Short mmCIF file of C-alpha atoms and ligand atoms in Angstrom, two decimals:
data_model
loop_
_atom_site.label_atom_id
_atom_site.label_comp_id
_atom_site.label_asym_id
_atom_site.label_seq_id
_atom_site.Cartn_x
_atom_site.Cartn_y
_atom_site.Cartn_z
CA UNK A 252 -108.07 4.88 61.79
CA UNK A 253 -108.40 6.90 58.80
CA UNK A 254 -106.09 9.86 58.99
CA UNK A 255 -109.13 12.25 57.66
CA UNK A 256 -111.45 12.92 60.67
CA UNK A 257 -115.05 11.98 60.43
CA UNK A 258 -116.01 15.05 62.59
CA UNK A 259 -113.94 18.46 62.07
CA UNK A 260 -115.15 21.36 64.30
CA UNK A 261 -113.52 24.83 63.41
CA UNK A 262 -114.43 27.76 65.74
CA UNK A 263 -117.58 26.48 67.41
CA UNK A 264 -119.33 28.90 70.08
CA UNK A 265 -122.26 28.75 71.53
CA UNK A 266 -124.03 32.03 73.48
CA UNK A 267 -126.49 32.21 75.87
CA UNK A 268 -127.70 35.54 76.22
CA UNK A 269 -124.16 37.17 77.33
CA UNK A 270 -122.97 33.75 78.82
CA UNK A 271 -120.01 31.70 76.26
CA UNK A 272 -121.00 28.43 77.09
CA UNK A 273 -119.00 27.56 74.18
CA UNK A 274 -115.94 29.31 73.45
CA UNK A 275 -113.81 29.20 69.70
CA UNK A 276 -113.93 25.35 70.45
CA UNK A 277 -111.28 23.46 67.50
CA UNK A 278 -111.88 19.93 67.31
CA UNK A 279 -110.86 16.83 65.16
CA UNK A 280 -112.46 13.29 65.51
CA UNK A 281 -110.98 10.29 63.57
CA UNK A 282 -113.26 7.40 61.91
CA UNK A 283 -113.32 4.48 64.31
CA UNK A 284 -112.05 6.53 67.70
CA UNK A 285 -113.64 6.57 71.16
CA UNK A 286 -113.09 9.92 72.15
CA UNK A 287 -114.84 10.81 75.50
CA UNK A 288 -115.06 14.72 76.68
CA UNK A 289 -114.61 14.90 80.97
CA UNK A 290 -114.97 18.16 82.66
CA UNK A 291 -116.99 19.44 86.07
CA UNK A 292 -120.13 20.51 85.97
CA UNK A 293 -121.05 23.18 83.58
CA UNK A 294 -118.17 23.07 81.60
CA UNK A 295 -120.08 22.66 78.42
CA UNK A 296 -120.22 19.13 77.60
CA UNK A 297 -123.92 18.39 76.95
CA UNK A 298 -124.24 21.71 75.47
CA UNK A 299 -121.40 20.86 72.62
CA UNK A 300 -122.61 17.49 72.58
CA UNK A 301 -126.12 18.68 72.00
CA UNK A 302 -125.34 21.59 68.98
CA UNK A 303 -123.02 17.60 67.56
CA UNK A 304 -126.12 15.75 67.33
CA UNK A 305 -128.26 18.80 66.22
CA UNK A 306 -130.38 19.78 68.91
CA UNK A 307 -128.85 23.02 69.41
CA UNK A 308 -127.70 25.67 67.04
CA UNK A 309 -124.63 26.94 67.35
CA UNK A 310 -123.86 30.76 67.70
CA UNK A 311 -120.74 30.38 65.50
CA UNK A 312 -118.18 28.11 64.04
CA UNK A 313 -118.32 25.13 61.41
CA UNK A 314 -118.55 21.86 61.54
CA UNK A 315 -117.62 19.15 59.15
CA UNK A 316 -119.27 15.22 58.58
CA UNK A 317 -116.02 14.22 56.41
CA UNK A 318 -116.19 16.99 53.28
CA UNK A 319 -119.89 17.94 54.09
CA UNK A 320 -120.77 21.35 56.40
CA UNK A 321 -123.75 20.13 58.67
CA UNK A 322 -124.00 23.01 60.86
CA UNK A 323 -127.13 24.08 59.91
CA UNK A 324 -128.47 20.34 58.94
CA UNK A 325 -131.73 19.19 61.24
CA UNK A 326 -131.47 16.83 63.70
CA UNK A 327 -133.18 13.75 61.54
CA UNK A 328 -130.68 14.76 58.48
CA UNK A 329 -127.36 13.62 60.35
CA UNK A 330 -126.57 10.23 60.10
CA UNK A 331 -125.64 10.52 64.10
CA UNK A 332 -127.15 9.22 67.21
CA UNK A 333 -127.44 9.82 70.76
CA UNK A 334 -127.68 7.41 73.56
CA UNK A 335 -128.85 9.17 76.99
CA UNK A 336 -128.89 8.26 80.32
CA UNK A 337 -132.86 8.68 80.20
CA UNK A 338 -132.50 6.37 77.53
CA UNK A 339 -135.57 7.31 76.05
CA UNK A 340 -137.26 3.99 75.23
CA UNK A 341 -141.00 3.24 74.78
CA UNK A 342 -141.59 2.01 78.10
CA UNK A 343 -144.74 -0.15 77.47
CA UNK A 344 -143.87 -1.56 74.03
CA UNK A 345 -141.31 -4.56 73.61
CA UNK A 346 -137.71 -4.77 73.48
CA UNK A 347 -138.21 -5.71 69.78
CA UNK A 348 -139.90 -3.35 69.32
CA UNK A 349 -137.75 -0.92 70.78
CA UNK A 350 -134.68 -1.73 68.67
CA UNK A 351 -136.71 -2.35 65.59
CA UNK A 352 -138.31 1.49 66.17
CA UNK A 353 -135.49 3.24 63.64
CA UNK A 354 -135.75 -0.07 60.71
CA UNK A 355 -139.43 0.81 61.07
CA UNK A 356 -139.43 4.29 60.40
CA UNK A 357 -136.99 3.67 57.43
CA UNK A 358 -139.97 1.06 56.55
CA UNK A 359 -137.94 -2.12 56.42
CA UNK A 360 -139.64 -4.97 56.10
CA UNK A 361 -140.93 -7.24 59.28
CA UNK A 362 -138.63 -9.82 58.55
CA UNK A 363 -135.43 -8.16 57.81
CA UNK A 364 -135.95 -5.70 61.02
CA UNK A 365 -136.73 -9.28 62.68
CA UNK A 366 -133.79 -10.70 61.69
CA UNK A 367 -131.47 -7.47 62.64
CA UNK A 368 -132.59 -7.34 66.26
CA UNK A 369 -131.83 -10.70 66.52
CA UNK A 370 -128.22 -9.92 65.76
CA UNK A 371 -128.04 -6.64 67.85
CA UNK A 372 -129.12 -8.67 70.76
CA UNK A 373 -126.76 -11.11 70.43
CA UNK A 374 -124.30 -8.35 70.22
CA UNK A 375 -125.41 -7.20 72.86
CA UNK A 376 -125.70 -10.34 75.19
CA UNK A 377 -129.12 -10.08 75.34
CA UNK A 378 -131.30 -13.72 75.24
CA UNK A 379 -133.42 -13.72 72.28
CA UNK A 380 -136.07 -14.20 74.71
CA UNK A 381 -136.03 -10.52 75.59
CA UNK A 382 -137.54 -9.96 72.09
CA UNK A 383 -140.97 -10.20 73.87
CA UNK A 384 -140.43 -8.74 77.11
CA UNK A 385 -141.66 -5.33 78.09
CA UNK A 386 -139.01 -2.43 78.76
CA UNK A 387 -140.43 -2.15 82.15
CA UNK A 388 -139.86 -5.47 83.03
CA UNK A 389 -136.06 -5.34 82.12
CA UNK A 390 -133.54 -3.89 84.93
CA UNK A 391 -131.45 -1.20 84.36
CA UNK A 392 -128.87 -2.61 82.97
CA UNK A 393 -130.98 -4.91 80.29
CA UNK A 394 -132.78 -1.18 79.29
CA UNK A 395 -129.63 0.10 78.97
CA UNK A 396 -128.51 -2.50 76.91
CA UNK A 397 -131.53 -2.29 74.06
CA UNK A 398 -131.27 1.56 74.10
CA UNK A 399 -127.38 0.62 72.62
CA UNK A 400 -129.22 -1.98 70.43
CA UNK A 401 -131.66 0.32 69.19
CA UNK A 402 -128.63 3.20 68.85
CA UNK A 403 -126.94 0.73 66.37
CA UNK A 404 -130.50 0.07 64.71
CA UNK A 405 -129.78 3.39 63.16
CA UNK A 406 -126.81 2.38 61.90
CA UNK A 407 -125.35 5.89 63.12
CA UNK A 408 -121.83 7.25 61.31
CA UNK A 409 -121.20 8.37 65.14
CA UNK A 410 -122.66 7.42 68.57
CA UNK A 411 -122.94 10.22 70.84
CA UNK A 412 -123.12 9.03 74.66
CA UNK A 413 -124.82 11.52 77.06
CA UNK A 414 -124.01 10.00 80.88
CA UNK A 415 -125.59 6.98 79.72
CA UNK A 416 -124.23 4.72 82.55
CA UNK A 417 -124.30 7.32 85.35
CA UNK A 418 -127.98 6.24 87.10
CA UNK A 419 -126.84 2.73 87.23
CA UNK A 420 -125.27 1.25 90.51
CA UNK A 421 -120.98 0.87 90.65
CA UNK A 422 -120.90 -3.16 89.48
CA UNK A 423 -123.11 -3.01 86.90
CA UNK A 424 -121.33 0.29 85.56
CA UNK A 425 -118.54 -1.20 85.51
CA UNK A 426 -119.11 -4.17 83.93
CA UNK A 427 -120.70 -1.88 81.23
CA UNK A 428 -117.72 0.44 80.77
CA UNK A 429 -115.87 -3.13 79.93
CA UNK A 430 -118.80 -3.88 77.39
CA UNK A 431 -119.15 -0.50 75.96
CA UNK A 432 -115.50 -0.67 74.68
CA UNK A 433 -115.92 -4.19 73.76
CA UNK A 434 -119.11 -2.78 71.53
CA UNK A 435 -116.90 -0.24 69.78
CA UNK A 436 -114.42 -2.40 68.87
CA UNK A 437 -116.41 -4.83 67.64
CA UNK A 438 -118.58 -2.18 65.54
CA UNK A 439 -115.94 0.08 64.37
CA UNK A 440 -118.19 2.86 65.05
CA UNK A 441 -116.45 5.80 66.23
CA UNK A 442 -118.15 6.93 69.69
CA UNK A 443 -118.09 10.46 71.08
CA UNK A 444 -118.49 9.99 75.34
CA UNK A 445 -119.45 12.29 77.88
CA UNK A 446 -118.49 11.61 81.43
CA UNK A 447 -117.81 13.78 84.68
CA UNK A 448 -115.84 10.52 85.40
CA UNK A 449 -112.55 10.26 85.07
CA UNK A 450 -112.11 6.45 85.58
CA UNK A 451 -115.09 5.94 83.10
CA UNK A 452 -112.85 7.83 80.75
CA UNK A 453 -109.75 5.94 81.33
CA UNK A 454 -111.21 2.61 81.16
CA UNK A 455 -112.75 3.31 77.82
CA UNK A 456 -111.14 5.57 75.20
CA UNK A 457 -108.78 6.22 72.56
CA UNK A 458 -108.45 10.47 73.60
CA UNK A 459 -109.56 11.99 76.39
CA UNK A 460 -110.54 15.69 75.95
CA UNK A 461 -110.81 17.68 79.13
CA UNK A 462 -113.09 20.51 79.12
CA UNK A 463 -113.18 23.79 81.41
CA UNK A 464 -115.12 26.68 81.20
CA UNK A 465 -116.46 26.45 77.35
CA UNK A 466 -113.00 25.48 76.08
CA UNK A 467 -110.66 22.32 75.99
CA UNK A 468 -107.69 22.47 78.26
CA UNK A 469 -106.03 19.36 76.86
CA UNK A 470 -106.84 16.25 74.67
CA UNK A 471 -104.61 13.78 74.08
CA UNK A 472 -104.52 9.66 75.24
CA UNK A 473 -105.29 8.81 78.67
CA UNK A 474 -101.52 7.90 79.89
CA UNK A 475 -100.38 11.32 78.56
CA UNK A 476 -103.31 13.36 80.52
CA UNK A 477 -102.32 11.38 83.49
CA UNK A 478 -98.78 11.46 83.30
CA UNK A 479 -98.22 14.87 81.60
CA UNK A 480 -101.25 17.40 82.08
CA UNK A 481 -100.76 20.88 80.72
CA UNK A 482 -101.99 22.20 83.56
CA UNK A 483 -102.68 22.77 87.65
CA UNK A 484 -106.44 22.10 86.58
CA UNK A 485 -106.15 19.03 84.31
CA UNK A 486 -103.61 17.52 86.93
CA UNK A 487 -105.97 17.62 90.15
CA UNK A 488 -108.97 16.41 87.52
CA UNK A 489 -107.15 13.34 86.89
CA UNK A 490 -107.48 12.16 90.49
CA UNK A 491 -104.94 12.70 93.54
CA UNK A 492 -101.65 14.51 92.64
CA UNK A 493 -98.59 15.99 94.53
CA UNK A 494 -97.90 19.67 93.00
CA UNK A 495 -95.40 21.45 94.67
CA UNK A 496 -94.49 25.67 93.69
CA UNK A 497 -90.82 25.46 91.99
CA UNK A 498 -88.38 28.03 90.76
CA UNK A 499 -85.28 27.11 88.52
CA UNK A 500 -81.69 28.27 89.64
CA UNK A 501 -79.02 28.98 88.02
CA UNK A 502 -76.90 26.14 88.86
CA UNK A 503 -79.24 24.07 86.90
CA UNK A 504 -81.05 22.93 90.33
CA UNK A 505 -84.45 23.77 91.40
CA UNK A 506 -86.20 25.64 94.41
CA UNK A 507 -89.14 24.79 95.93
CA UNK A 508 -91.40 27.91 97.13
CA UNK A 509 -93.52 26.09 99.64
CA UNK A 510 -92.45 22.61 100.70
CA UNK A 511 -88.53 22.04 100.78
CA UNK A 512 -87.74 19.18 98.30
CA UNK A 513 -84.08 18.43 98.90
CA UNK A 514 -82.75 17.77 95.21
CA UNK A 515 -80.09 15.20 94.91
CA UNK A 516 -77.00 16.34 93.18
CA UNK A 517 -76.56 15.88 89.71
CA UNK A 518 -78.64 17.14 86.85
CA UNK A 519 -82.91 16.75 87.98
CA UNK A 520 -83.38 20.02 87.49
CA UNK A 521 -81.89 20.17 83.91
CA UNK A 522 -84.19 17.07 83.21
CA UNK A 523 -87.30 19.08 84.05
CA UNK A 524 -86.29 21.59 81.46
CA UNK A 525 -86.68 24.78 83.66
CA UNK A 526 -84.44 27.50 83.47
CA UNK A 527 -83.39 30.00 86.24
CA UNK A 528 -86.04 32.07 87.45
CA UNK A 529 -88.50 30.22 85.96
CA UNK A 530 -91.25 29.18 88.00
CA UNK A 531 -92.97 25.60 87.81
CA UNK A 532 -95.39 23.45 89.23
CA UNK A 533 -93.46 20.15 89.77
CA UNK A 534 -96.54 17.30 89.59
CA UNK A 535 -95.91 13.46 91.07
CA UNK A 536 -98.23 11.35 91.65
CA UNK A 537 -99.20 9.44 94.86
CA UNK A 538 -98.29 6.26 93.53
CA UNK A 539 -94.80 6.98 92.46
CA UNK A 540 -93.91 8.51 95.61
CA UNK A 541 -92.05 5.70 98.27
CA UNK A 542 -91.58 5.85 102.06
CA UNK A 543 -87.66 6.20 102.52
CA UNK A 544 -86.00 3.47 105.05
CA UNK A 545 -82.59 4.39 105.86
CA UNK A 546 -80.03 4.22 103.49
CA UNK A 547 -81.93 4.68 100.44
CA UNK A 548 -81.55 7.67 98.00
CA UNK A 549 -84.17 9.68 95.66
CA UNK A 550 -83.89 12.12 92.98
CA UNK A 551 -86.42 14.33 95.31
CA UNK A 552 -86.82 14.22 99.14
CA UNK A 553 -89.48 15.69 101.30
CA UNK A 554 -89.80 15.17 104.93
CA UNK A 555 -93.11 14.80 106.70
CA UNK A 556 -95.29 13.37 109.78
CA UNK A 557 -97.76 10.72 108.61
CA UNK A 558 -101.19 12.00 109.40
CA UNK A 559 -103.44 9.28 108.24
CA UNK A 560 -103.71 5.71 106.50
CA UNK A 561 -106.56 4.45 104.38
CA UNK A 562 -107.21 1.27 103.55
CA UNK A 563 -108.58 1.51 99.92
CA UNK A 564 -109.11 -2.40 99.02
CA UNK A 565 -106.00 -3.66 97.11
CA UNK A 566 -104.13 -0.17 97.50
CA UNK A 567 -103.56 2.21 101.07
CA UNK A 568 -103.60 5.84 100.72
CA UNK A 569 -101.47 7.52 103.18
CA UNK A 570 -101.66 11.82 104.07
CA UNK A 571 -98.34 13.22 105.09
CA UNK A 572 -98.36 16.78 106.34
CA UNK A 573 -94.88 18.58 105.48
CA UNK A 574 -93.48 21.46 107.54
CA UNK A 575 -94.89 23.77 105.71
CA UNK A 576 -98.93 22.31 106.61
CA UNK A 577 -99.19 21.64 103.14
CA UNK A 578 -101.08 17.69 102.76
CA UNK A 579 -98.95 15.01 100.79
CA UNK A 580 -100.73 11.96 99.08
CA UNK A 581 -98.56 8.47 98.92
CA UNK A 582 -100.52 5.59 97.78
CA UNK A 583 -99.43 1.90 97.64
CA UNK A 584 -100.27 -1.37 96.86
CA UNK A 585 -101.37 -3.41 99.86
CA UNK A 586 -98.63 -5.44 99.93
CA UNK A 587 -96.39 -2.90 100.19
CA UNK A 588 -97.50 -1.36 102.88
CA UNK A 589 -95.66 1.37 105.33
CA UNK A 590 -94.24 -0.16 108.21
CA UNK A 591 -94.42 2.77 110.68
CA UNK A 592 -97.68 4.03 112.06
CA UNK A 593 -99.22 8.01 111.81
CA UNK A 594 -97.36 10.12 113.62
CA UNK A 595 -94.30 8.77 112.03
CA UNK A 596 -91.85 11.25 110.88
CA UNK A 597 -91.33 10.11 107.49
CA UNK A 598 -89.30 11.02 104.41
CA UNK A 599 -90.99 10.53 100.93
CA UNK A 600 -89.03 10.47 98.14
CA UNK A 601 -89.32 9.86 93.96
CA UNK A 602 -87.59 9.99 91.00
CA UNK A 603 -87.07 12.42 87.98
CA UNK A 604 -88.68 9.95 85.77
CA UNK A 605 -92.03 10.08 87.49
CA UNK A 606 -92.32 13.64 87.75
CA UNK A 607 -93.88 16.47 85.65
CA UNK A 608 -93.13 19.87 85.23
CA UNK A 609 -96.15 21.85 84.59
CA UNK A 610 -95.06 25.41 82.96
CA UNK A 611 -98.33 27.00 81.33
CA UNK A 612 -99.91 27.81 84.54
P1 ATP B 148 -123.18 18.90 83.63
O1 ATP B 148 -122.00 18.01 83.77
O2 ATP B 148 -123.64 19.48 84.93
O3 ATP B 148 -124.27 18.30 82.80
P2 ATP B 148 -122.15 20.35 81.35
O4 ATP B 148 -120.66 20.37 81.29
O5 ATP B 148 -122.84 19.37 80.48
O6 ATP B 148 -122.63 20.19 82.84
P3 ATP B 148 -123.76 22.32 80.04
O7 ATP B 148 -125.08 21.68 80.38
O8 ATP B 148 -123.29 22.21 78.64
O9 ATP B 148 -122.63 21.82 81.03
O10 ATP B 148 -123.85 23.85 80.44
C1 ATP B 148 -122.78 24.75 80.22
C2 ATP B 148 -123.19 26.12 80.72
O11 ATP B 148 -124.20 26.67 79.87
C3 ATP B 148 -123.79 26.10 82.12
O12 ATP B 148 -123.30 27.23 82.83
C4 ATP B 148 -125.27 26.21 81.89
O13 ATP B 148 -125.91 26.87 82.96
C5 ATP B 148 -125.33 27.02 80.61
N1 ATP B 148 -126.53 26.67 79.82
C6 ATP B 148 -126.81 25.48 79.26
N2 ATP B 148 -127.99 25.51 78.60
C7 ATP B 148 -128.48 26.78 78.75
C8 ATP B 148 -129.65 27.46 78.30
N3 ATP B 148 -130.55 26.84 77.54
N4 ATP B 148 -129.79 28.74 78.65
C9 ATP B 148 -128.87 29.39 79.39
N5 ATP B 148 -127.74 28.81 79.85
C10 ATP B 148 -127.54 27.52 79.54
#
């Protein structure tokens, strides 16, 4: 990766009537990354994506392709792409034709544009034999394979990816989340993603950029969402988390508002940087969090009464209700299992070195 971004946004809004769909949005994307944009439902990702590719204007802001401003450049001017999940293919025509659309409109010649879907469906691990066949006769997952082939036709500076795998069923998305990253490695394109799934996210990018309400709450590399979100919102976003109310003490110790953690003695609550008075949201995740048999010792202990077991494939989720009501999650692998059964009392414990302290709140 180049250290100059390909893609520099400085200040972007977008307004609908008196609604900020868009908010003073700041933005840099590097040549070559796979940066995919998560966030709920009308948080603003198709709309930002949209005003990218050129579809939508953009109240305010700038944008940069390398040293050029295209803010105000036409749709067919950018040398970007977008792949939707509609996929927008010419149903009746061929997948040749299909892919070869974009050579054709440049007016390449019949055998070059020939020769170039050939190699785009190789890439793609499509049988040459698909040249012929009719979009409607391919399955989901072939169609969603030439609209990528005909996306790379255009031999885009970016890719922008609308949902594109969301209509398909679980396997085959998978699979494609796996081939999708293969893709952009292979090309060296740099790929701009939009997901509401998280996992989708994970599997497949560089950065990560979480959006909420018109704004970014945090970007930054998958492990370090996970592991360190900025805040209460990112943390529950990234999938099932333990956040518990905390207030620093003088001693250097910490004091939880709603459930009682018992802190072992010694310095945890230096190590989570908060000072007396301040208050925290202390994060750990379900996976880091063990059932204690007697004898053995944790940086933090909660007790609890097991309340349920799930068996999720490899892994078992367990709920444990504290004393206060609140719900704990504890997941483990399957052979690990808990050896007591719900209704247990239990004690859950974890270390400082799997635990977050969450401050901007
Ligand atoms: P989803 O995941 O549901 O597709 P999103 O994050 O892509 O959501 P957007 O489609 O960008 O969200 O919409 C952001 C907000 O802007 C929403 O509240 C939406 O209602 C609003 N919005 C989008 N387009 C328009 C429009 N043309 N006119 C008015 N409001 C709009």
């Amino acid at each position: 990766m180049s250290a100059e971004p390909i893609l520099r946004l400085e200040n972007v809004s977008k307004r609908f009537a008196d609604f900020f769909a868009l908010s003073e949005i700041d933005l840099e994307i590097q040549e070559g990354e796979f940066l995919t944009i998560v966030g709920p439902s009308g948080s603003g990702k198709t709309t930002l994506i949209r005003i990218l590719v050129g579809i939508e204007e953009l109240t305010e802001g700038k944008i940069w392709l390398r040293n050029t401003r295209i803010e105000q450049l036409p749709a067919n001017r950018r040398p970007t792409c977008m792949v939707f999940q509609s996929l927008a293919l010419f149903p009746h025509r061929s997948v040749g034709e299909n892919i070869e659309f974009p050579l054709k409109l440049r007016k390449q010649d019949p055998k070059r544009r020939r020769a170039r879907a050939n190699e785009l469906l190789d890439l793609l691990h499509l049988p040459q034999s698909f040249y012929e066949k009719r979009i409607q006769e391919c399955s989901g997952g072939e169609r969603q394979r030439v609209a990528l082939a005909r996306a790379l036709a255009f031999d885009p500076e970016i890719i922008f990816f609308d949902e594109p795998l969301s209509a398909l069923d679980f396997r085959l998305r998978k699979d494609l989340e796996k081939e999708l990253k293969d893709l952009h490695q292979r090309t060296g394109k740099t790929f701009v993603y939009i997901t509401h799934s998280l996992e989708e996210a994970m599997i497949m990018s560089d950065r990560i950029a979480i959006m909420r309400s018109g704004r970014f709450e945090q970007i930054a590399v998958a492990d370090e969402i996970y592991a360190r979100p900025v805040s209460r919102f990112v943390a529950e976003f990234m999938g099932e988390v333990n956040l518990f109310d905390i207030e620093g003490m003088a001693s250097g110790g910490l004091k939880g508002n709603g459930v009682e953690i018992y802190i072992k003695p010694g310095d945890s609550g230096h190590l989570l940087n908060l000072s007396a008075g301040m208050r925290g949201l202390l994060m750990v995740r379900p996976e880091a969090v063990r059932f204690m048999y007697s004898g053995e010792t944790a940086d933090f202990v909660v007790k609890g009464v097991l309340r349920a077991e799930y068996a999720l494939g490899s892994r078992t989720q367990y709920k444990v209700e504290a004393p206060n009501g609140d719900e704990l999650a504890v997941e483990k692998l399957r052979e690990d299992r808990f050896l007591g059964q719900v209704g247990d009392q239990v004690m859950l414990g974890w270390d400082v070195e799997h635990t977050h302290m969450i401050t901007e709140d």
